[in-house]
Tab-separated table of C-alpha atoms and ligand atoms in Angstrom:
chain	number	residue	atom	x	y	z
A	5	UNK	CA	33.158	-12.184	-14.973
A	6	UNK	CA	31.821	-15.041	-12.588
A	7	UNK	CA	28.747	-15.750	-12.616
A	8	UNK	CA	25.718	-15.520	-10.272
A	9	UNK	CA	23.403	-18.081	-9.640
A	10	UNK	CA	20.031	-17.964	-8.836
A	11	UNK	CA	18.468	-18.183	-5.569
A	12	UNK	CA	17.013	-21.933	-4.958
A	13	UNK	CA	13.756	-20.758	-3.813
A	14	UNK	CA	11.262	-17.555	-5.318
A	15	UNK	CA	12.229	-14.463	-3.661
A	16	UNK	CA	9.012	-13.006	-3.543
A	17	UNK	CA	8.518	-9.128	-3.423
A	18	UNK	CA	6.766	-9.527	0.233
A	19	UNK	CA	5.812	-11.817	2.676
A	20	UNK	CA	3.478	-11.125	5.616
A	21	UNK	CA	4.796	-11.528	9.395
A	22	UNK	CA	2.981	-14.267	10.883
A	23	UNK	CA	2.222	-14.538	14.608
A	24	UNK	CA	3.548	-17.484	16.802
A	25	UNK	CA	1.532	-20.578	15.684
A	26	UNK	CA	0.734	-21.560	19.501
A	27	UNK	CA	-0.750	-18.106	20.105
A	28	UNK	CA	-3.250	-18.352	16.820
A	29	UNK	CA	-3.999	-21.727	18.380
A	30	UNK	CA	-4.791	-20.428	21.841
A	31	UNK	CA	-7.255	-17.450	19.844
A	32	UNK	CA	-8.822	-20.135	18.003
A	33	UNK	CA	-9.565	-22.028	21.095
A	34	UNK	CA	-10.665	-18.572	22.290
A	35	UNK	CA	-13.169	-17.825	19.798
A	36	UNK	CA	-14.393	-21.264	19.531
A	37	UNK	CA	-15.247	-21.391	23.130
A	38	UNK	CA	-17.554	-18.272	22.591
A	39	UNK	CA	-19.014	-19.655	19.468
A	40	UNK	CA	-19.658	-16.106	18.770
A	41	UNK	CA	-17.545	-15.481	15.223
A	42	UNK	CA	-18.770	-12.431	13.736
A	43	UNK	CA	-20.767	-9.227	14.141
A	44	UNK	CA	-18.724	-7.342	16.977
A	45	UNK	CA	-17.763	-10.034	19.249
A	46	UNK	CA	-15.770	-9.803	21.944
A	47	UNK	CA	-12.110	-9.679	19.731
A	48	UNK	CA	-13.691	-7.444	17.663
A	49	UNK	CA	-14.389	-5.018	20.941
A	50	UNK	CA	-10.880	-5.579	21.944
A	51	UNK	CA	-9.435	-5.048	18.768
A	52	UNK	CA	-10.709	-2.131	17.568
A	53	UNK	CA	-10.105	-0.585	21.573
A	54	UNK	CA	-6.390	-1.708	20.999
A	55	UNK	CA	-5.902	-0.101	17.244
A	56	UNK	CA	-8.094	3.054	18.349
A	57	UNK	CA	-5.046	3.215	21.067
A	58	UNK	CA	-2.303	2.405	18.733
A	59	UNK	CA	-2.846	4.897	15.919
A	60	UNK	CA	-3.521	7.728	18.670
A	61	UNK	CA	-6.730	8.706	16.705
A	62	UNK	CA	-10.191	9.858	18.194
A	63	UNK	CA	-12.588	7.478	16.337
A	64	UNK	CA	-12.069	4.260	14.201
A	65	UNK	CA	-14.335	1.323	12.901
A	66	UNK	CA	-13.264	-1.592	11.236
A	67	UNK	CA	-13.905	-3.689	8.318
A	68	UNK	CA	-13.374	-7.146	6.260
A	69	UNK	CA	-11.108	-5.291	4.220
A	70	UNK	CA	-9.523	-1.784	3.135
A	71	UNK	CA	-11.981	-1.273	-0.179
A	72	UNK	CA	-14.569	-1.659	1.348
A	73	UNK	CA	-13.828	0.806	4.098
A	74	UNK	CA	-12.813	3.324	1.256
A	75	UNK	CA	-16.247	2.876	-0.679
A	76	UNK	CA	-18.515	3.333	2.373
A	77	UNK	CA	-16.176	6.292	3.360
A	78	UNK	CA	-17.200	8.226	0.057
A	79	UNK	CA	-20.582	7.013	1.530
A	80	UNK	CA	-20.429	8.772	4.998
A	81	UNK	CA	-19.448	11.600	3.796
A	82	UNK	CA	-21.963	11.894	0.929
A	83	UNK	CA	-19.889	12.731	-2.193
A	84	UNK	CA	-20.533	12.922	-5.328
A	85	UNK	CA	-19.853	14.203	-8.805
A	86	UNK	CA	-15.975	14.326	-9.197
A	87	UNK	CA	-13.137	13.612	-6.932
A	88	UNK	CA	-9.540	14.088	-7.273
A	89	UNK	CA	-6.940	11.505	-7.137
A	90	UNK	CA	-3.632	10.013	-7.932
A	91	UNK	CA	-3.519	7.573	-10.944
A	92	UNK	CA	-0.164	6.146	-9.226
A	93	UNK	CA	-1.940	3.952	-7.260
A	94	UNK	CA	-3.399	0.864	-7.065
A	95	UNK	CA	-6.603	0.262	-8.577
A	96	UNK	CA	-8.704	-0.303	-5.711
A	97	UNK	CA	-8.578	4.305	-5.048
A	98	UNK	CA	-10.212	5.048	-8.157
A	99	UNK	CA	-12.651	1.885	-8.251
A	100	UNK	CA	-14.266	2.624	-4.893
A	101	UNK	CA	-14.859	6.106	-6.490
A	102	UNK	CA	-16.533	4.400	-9.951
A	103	UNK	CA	-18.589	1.872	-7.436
A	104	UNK	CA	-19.997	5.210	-5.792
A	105	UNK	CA	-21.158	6.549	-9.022
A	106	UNK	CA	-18.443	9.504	-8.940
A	107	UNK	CA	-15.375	10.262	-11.676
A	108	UNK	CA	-12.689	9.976	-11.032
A	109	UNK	CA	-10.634	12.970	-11.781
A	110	UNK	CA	-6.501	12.144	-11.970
A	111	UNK	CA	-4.136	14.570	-11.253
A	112	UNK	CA	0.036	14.219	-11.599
A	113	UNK	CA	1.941	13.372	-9.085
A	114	UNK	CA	5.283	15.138	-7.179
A	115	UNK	CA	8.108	13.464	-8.966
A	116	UNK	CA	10.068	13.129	-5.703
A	117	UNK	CA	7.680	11.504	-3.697
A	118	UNK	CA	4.959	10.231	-6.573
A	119	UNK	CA	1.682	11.640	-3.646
A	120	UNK	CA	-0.201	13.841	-5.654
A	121	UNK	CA	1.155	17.888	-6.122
A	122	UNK	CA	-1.108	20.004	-4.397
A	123	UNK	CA	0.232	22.729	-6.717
A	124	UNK	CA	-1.792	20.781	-9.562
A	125	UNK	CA	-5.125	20.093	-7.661
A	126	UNK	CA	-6.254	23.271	-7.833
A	127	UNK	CA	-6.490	23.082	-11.647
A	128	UNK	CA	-8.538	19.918	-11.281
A	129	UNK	CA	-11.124	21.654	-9.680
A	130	UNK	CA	-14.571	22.105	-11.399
A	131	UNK	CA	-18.334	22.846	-9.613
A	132	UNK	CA	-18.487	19.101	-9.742
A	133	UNK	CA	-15.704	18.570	-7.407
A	134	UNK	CA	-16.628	17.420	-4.018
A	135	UNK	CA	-13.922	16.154	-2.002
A	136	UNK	CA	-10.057	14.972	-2.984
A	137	UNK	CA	-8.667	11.128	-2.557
A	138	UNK	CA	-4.710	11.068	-1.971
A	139	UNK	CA	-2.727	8.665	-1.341
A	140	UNK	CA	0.153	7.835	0.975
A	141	UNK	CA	1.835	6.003	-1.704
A	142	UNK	CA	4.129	3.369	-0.330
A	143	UNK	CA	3.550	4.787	2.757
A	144	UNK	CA	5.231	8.133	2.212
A	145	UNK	CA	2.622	11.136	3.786
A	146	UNK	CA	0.873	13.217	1.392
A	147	UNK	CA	1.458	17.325	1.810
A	148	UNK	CA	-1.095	17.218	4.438
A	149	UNK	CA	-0.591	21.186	4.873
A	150	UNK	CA	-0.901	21.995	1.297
A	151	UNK	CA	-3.945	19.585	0.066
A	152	UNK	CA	-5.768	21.129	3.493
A	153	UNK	CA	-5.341	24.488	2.273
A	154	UNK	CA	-6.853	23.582	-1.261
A	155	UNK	CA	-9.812	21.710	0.303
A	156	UNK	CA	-10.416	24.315	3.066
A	157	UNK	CA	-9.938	27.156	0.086
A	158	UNK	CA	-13.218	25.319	-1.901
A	159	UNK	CA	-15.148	23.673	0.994
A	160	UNK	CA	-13.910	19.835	-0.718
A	161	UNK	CA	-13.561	16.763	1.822
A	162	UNK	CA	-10.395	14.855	2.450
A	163	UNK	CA	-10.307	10.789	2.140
A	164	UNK	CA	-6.721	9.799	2.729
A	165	UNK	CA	-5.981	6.227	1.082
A	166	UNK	CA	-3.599	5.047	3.841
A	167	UNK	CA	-3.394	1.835	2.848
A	168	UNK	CA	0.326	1.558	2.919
A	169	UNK	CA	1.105	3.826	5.825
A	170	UNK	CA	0.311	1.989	8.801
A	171	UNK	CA	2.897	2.937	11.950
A	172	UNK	CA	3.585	6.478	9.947
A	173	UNK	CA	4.232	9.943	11.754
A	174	UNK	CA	4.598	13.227	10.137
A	175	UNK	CA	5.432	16.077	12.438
A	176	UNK	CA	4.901	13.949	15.586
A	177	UNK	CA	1.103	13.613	14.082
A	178	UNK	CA	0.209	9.620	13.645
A	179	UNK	CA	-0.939	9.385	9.985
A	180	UNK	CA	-4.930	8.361	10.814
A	181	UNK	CA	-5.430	12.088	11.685
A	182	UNK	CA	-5.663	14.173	8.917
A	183	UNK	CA	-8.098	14.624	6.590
A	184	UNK	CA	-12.204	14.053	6.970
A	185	UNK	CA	-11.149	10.161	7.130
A	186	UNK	CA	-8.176	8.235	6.761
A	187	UNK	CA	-8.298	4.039	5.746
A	188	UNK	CA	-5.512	1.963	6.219
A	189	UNK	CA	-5.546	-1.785	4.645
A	190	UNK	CA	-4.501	-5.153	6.827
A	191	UNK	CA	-4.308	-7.341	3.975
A	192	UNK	CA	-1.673	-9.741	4.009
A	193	UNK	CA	0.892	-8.232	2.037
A	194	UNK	CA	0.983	-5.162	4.301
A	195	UNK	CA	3.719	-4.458	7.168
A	196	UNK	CA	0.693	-5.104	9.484
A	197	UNK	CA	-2.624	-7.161	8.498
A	198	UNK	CA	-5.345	-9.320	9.429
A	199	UNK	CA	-5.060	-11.360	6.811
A	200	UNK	CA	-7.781	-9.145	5.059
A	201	UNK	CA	-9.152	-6.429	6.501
A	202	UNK	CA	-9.245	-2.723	6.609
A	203	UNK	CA	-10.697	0.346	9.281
A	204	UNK	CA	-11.319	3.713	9.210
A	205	UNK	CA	-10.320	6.494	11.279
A	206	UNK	CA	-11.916	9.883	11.481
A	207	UNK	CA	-12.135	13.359	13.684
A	208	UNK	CA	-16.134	13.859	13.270
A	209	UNK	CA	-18.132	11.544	15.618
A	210	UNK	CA	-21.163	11.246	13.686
A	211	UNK	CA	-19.657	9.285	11.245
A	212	UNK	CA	-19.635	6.743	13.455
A	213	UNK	CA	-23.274	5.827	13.423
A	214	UNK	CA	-23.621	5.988	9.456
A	215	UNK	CA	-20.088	3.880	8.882
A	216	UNK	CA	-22.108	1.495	11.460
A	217	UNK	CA	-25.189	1.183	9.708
A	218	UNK	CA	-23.615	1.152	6.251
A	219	UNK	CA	-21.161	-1.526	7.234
A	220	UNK	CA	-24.393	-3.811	8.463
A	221	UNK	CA	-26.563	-3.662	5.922
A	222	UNK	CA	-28.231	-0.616	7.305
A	223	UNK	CA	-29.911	-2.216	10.395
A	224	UNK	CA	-30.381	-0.308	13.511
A	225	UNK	CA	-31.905	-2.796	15.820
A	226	UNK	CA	-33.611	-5.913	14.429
A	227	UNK	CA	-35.911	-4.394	12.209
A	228	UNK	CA	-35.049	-1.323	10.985
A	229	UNK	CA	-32.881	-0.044	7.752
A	230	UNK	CA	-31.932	3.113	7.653
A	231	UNK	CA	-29.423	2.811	4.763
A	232	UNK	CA	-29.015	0.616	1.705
A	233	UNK	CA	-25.928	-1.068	3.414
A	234	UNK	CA	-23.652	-3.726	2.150
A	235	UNK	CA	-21.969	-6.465	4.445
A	236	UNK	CA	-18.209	-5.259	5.240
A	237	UNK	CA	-17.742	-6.359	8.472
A	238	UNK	CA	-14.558	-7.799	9.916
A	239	UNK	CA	-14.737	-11.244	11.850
A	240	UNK	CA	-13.587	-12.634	15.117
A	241	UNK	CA	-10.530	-14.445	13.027
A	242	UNK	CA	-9.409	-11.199	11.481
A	243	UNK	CA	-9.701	-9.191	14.724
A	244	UNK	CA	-8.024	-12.163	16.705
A	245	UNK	CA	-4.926	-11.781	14.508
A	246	UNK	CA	-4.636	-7.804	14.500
A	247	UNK	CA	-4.739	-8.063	18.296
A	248	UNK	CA	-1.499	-10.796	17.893
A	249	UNK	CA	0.200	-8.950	15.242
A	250	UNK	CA	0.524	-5.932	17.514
A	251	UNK	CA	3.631	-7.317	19.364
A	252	UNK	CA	5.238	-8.135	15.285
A	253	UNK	CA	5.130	-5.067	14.149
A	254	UNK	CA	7.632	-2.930	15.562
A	255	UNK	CA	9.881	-5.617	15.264
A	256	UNK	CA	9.337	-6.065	11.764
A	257	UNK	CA	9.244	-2.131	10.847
A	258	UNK	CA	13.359	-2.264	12.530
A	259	UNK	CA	14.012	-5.608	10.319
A	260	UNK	CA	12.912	-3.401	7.298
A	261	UNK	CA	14.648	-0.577	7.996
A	262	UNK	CA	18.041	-2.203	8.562
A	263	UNK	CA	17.167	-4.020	5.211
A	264	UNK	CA	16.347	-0.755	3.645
A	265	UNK	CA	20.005	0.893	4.842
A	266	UNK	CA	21.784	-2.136	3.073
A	267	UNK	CA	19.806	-1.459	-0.511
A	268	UNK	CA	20.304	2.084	0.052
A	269	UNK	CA	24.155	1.793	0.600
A	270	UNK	CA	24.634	-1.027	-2.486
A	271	UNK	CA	22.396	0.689	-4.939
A	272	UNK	CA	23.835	4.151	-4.599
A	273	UNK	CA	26.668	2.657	-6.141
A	274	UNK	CA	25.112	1.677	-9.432
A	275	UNK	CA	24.599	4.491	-12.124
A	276	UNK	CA	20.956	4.508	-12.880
A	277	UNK	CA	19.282	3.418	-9.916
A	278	UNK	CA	17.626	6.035	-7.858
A	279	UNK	CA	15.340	5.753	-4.728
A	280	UNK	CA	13.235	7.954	-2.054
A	281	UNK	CA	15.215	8.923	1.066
A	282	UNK	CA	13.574	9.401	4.469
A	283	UNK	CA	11.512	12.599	4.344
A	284	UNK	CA	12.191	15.005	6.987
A	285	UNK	CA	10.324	14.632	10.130
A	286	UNK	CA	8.515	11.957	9.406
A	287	UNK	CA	8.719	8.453	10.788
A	288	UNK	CA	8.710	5.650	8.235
A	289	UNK	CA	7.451	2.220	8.517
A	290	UNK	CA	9.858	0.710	5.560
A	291	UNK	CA	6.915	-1.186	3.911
A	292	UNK	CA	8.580	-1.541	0.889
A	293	UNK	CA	11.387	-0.795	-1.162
A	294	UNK	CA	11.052	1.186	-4.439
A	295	UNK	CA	13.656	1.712	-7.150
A	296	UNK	CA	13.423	3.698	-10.314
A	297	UNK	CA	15.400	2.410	-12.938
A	298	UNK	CA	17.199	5.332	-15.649
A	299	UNK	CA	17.655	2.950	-19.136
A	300	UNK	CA	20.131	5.542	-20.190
A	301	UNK	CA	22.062	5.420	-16.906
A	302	UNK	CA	21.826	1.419	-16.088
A	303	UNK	CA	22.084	0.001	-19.398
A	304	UNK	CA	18.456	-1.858	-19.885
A	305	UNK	CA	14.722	-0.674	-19.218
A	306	UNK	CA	13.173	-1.225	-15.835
A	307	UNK	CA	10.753	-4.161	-17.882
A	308	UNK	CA	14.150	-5.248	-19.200
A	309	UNK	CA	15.574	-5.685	-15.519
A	310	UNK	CA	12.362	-6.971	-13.997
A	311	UNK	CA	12.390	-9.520	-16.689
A	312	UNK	CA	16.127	-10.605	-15.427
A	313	UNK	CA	15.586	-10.664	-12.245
A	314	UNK	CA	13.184	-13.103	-12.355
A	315	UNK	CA	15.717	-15.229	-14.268
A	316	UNK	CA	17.561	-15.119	-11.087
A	317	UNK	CA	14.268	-16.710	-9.206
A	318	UNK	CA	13.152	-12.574	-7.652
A	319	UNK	CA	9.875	-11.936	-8.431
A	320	UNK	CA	10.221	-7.991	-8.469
A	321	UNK	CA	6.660	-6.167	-8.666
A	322	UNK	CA	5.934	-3.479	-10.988
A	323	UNK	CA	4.065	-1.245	-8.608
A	324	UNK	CA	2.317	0.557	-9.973
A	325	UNK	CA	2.470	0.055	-12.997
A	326	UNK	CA	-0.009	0.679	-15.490
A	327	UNK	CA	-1.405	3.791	-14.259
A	328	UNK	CA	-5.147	3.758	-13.150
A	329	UNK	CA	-5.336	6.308	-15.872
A	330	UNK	CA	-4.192	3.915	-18.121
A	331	UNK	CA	-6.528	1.251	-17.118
A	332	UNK	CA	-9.197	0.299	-20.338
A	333	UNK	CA	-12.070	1.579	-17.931
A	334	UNK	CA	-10.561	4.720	-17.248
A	335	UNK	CA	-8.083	5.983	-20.501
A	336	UNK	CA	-11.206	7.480	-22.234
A	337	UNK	CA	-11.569	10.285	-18.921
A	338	UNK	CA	-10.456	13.978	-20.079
A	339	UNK	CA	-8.177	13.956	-17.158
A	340	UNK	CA	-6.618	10.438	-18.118
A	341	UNK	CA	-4.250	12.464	-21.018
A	342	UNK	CA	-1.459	11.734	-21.218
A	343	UNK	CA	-0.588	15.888	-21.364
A	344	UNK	CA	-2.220	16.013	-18.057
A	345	UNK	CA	0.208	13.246	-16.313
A	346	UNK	CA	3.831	13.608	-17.656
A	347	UNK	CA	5.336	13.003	-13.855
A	348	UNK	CA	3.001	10.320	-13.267
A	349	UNK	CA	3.915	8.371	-17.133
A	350	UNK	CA	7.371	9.193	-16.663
A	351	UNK	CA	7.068	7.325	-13.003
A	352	UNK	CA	5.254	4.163	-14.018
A	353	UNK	CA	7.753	3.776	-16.809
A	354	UNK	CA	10.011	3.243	-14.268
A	355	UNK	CA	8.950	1.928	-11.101
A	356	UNK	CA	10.388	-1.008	-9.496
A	357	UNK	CA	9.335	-2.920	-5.898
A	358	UNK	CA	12.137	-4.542	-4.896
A	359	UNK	CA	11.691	-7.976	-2.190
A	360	UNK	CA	11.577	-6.463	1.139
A	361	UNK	CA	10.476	-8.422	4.020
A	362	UNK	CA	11.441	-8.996	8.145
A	363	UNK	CA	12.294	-12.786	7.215
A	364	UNK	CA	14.917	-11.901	4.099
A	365	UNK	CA	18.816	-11.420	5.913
A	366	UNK	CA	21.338	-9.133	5.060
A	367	UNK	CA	23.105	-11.704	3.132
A	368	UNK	CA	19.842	-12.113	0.994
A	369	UNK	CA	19.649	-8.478	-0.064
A	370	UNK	CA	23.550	-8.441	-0.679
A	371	UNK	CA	22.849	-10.926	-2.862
A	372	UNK	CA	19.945	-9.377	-4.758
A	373	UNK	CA	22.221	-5.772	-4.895
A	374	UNK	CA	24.727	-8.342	-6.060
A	375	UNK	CA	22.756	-9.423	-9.189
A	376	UNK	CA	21.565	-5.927	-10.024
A	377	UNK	CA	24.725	-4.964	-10.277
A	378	UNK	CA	25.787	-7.758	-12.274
A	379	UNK	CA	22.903	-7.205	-14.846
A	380	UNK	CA	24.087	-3.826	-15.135
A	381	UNK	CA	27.267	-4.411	-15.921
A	382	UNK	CA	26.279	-7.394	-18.261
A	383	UNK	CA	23.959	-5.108	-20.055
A	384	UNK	CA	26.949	-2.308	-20.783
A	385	UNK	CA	29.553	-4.888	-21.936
A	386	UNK	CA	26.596	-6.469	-24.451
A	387	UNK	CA	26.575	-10.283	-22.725
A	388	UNK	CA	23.314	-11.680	-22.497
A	389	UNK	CA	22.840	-11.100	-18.659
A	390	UNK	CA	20.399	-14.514	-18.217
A	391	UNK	CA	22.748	-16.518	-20.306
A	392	UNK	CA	23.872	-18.614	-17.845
A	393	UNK	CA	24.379	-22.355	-17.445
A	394	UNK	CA	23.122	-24.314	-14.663
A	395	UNK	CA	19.790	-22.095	-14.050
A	396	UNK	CA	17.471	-23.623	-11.566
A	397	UNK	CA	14.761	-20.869	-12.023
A	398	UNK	CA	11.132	-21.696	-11.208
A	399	UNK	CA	8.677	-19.470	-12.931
A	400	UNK	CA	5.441	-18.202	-10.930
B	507	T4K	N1	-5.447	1.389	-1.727
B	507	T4K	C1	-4.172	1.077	-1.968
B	507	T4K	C2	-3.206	2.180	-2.221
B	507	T4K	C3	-3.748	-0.256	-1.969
B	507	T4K	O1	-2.470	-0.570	-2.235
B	507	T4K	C4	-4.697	-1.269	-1.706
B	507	T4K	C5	-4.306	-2.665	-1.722
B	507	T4K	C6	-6.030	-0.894	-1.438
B	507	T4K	C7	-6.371	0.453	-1.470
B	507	T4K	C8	-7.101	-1.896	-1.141
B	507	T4K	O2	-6.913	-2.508	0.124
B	507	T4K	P1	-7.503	-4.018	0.365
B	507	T4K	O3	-8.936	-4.057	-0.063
B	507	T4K	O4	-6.632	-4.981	-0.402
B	507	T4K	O5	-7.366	-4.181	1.864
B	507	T4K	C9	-1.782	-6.698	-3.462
B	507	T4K	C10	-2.889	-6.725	-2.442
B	507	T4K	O6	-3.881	-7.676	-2.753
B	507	T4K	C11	-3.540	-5.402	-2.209
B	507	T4K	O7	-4.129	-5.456	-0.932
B	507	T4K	C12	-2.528	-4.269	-2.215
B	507	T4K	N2	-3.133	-2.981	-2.104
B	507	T4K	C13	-1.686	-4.321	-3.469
B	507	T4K	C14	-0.646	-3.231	-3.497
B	507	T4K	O8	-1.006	-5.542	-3.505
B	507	T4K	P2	-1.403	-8.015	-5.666
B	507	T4K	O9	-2.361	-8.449	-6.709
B	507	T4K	O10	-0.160	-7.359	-6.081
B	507	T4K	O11	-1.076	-9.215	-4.639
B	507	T4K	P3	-0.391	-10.630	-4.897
B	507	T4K	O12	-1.382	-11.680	-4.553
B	507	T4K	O13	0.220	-10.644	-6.234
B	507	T4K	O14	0.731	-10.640	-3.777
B	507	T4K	C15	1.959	-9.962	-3.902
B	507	T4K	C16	3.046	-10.816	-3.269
B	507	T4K	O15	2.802	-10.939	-1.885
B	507	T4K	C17	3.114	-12.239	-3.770
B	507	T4K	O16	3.979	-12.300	-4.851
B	507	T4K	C18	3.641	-13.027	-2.596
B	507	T4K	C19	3.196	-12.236	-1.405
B	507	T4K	N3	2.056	-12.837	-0.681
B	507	T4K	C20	0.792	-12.491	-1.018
B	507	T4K	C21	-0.270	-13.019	-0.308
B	507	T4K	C22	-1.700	-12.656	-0.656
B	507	T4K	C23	2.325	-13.725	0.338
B	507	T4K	O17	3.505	-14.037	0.600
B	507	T4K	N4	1.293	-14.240	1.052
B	507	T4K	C24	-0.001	-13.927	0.789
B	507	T4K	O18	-0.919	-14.397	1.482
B	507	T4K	O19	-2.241	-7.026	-4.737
């Protein structure tokens, strides 16, 4: 069987679209001629007009990054006690809960689209309980329908971690609507960023004001604190870049997408490797591409194939793997057991992020199905499938 060789440079899991170089220039120039940086200037204003616009939602605010907007979100809405959550996630979801003083409480996931069952909240539930946390994982939407009825059912609040699901629609509905609050993440490795950064949208008004405060130390005017607040503003830079990568991203979500067809297609052909479809009615935004690996089926464990890959210079990413549950800080929870999350440990097990990224070509994700295939094949005939000569892998 000939061999494959490696790529020459690391094919990294993502990379983030970058704006034309002359337009950054021309917002620097911008924002140095105001010499106003920070604290709501005037890209900022523009910005958050622009995004407001753009995920068709009735009230936003932004921030220097998604976690931040998470943890004052548990803020605004006062809660306390438990919440629910996924533990397929990554660990910022149940860390903004721990920063706000509240457990925690992990609940399994829907083995089709790993967002948390709503047919397993409701035994999650306790008097503690104030409010659930799901995630769009990977940017697939949540049972929106279901987890409503549950939290209208026993008067809990809705946070929706949309960290991954910027550009998503479900039923015509742009994802920032449902829920008490939605936050979406713009950090760099996301199909749309700021290089850090984060906002929140939200149906109730008020929130505004307190999100406001909270995000500013608690000031209202010059000399009055109304809240304990923390600094989690976003800058002039951040905002400058959000407003440029509005005319990437559409572009980029169709490079994806075309990307995603050609994995689709290969892969199908290779016993063992399964992946999430489109869901009906929704409309994707292709923000990454996620295998699950069947050792039985392909031959070798997903760590066994992430492992190779690398060999051939693609840095794979094991998201998410561990669990949150599984986390040192968290295992010792009542609702980390493993009895509790057989979907979820069966997931994580095998869980693969595959590169996927506007810049990659068709001929680089050939390639990639190319070596997947070849490692599976390898691993049922018994050859050592990184035994080859000539390898001109760098390690990261
Ligand atoms: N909720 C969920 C569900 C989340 O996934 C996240 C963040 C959050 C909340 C919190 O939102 P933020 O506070 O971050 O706004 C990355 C990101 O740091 C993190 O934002 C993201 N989720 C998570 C899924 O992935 P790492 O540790 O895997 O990133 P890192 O540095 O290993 O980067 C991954 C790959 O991306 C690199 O191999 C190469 C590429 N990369 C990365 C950066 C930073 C670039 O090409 N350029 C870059 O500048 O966490």
């Amino acid at each position: 069987m000939t061999q494959i060789k490696p790529f020459e440079k690391p094919i990294h899991v993502t990379r983030p679209p970058l704006p034309d170089r002359k337009a950054v220039y021309r917002k620097i120039d911008e924002i140095w001629d105001s010499q106003w940086l920070t604290n709501v200037g005037s890209q900022h204003r523009e910005f958050e007009k622009e995004l407001k616009k753009y995920l068709d939602v009735p009230n936003i605010s932004l921030f220097c990054n998604g976690t931040l907007a998470l943890q004052l979100a548990c803020q605004a809405l006062r809660l306390s006690g438990e919440v629910i959550t996924t533990p397929f996630t990554f660990a910022a979801t149940p860390h903004v809960l721990y920063w706000n003083r509240i457990t925690p409480v992990f609940c399994d996931i829907d083995p089709n689209t790993f967002n948390l069952d709503p047919e397993r909240i409701e035994s999650m539930i306790t008097p503690n309980t104030t409010a659930i946390l799901p995630v769009h994982v990977f940017g697939y939407p949540c049972d929106t329908q279901g987890i409503r009825q549950i939290a209208d059912r026993y008067g809990l609040r809705v946070i929706y971690d949309a960290a991954h699901a910027f550009g998503v629609e479900a039923n015509g509905v742009k994802i920032g609507n449902f829920g008490d609050l939605s936050m979406f993440s713009f950090h760099a490795t996301k199909i749309y960023h700021t290089l850090e950064g984060g906002a929140l949208t939200f149906k109730d008004q008020s929130l505004r004001e307190r999100l406001e405060f909270a995000k500013n130390f608690g000031f209202k005017g010059e000399e009055n604190i109304v809240v304990p607040g923390i600094n989690a503003k976003m800058n002039e830079f951040q905002a400058a870049i959000g407003l440029l990568m509005f005319d990437l991203v559409g572009e980029e979500i169709e490079k994806r997408k075309h990307l995603t067809m050609i994995y689709r297609d290969r892969l199908s052909q290779i016993p063992g490797i399964n992946f999430r479809i489109e869901m009906p009615n929704v409309k994707h935004n292709y923000y990454n591409f996620i295998i699950t690996v069947d050792k039985d089926k392909f031959g070798i464990s997903r760590n066994e194939l992430y492992r190779a890959m690398k060999e051939y210079n693609i840095f794979t990413r094991r998201y998410f793997y561990p669990l949150c549950s599984q986390f040192q800080c968290y295992s010792n929870y009542p609702s980390s057991a493993s009895e509790n999350l057989p979907v979820a440990e069966k997931i994580t097990r095998r869980v693969l992020s595959l590169p996927l990224y506007g810049i990659l070509d068709e001929e680089d994700i050939h390639r990639i199905c190319d070596i997947v295939k070849y490692i599976h094949t390898n691993s049922l005939s018994n050859i050592h499938y990184f035994n080859f000569q000539n390898a001109s892998a760098q390690s990261v």
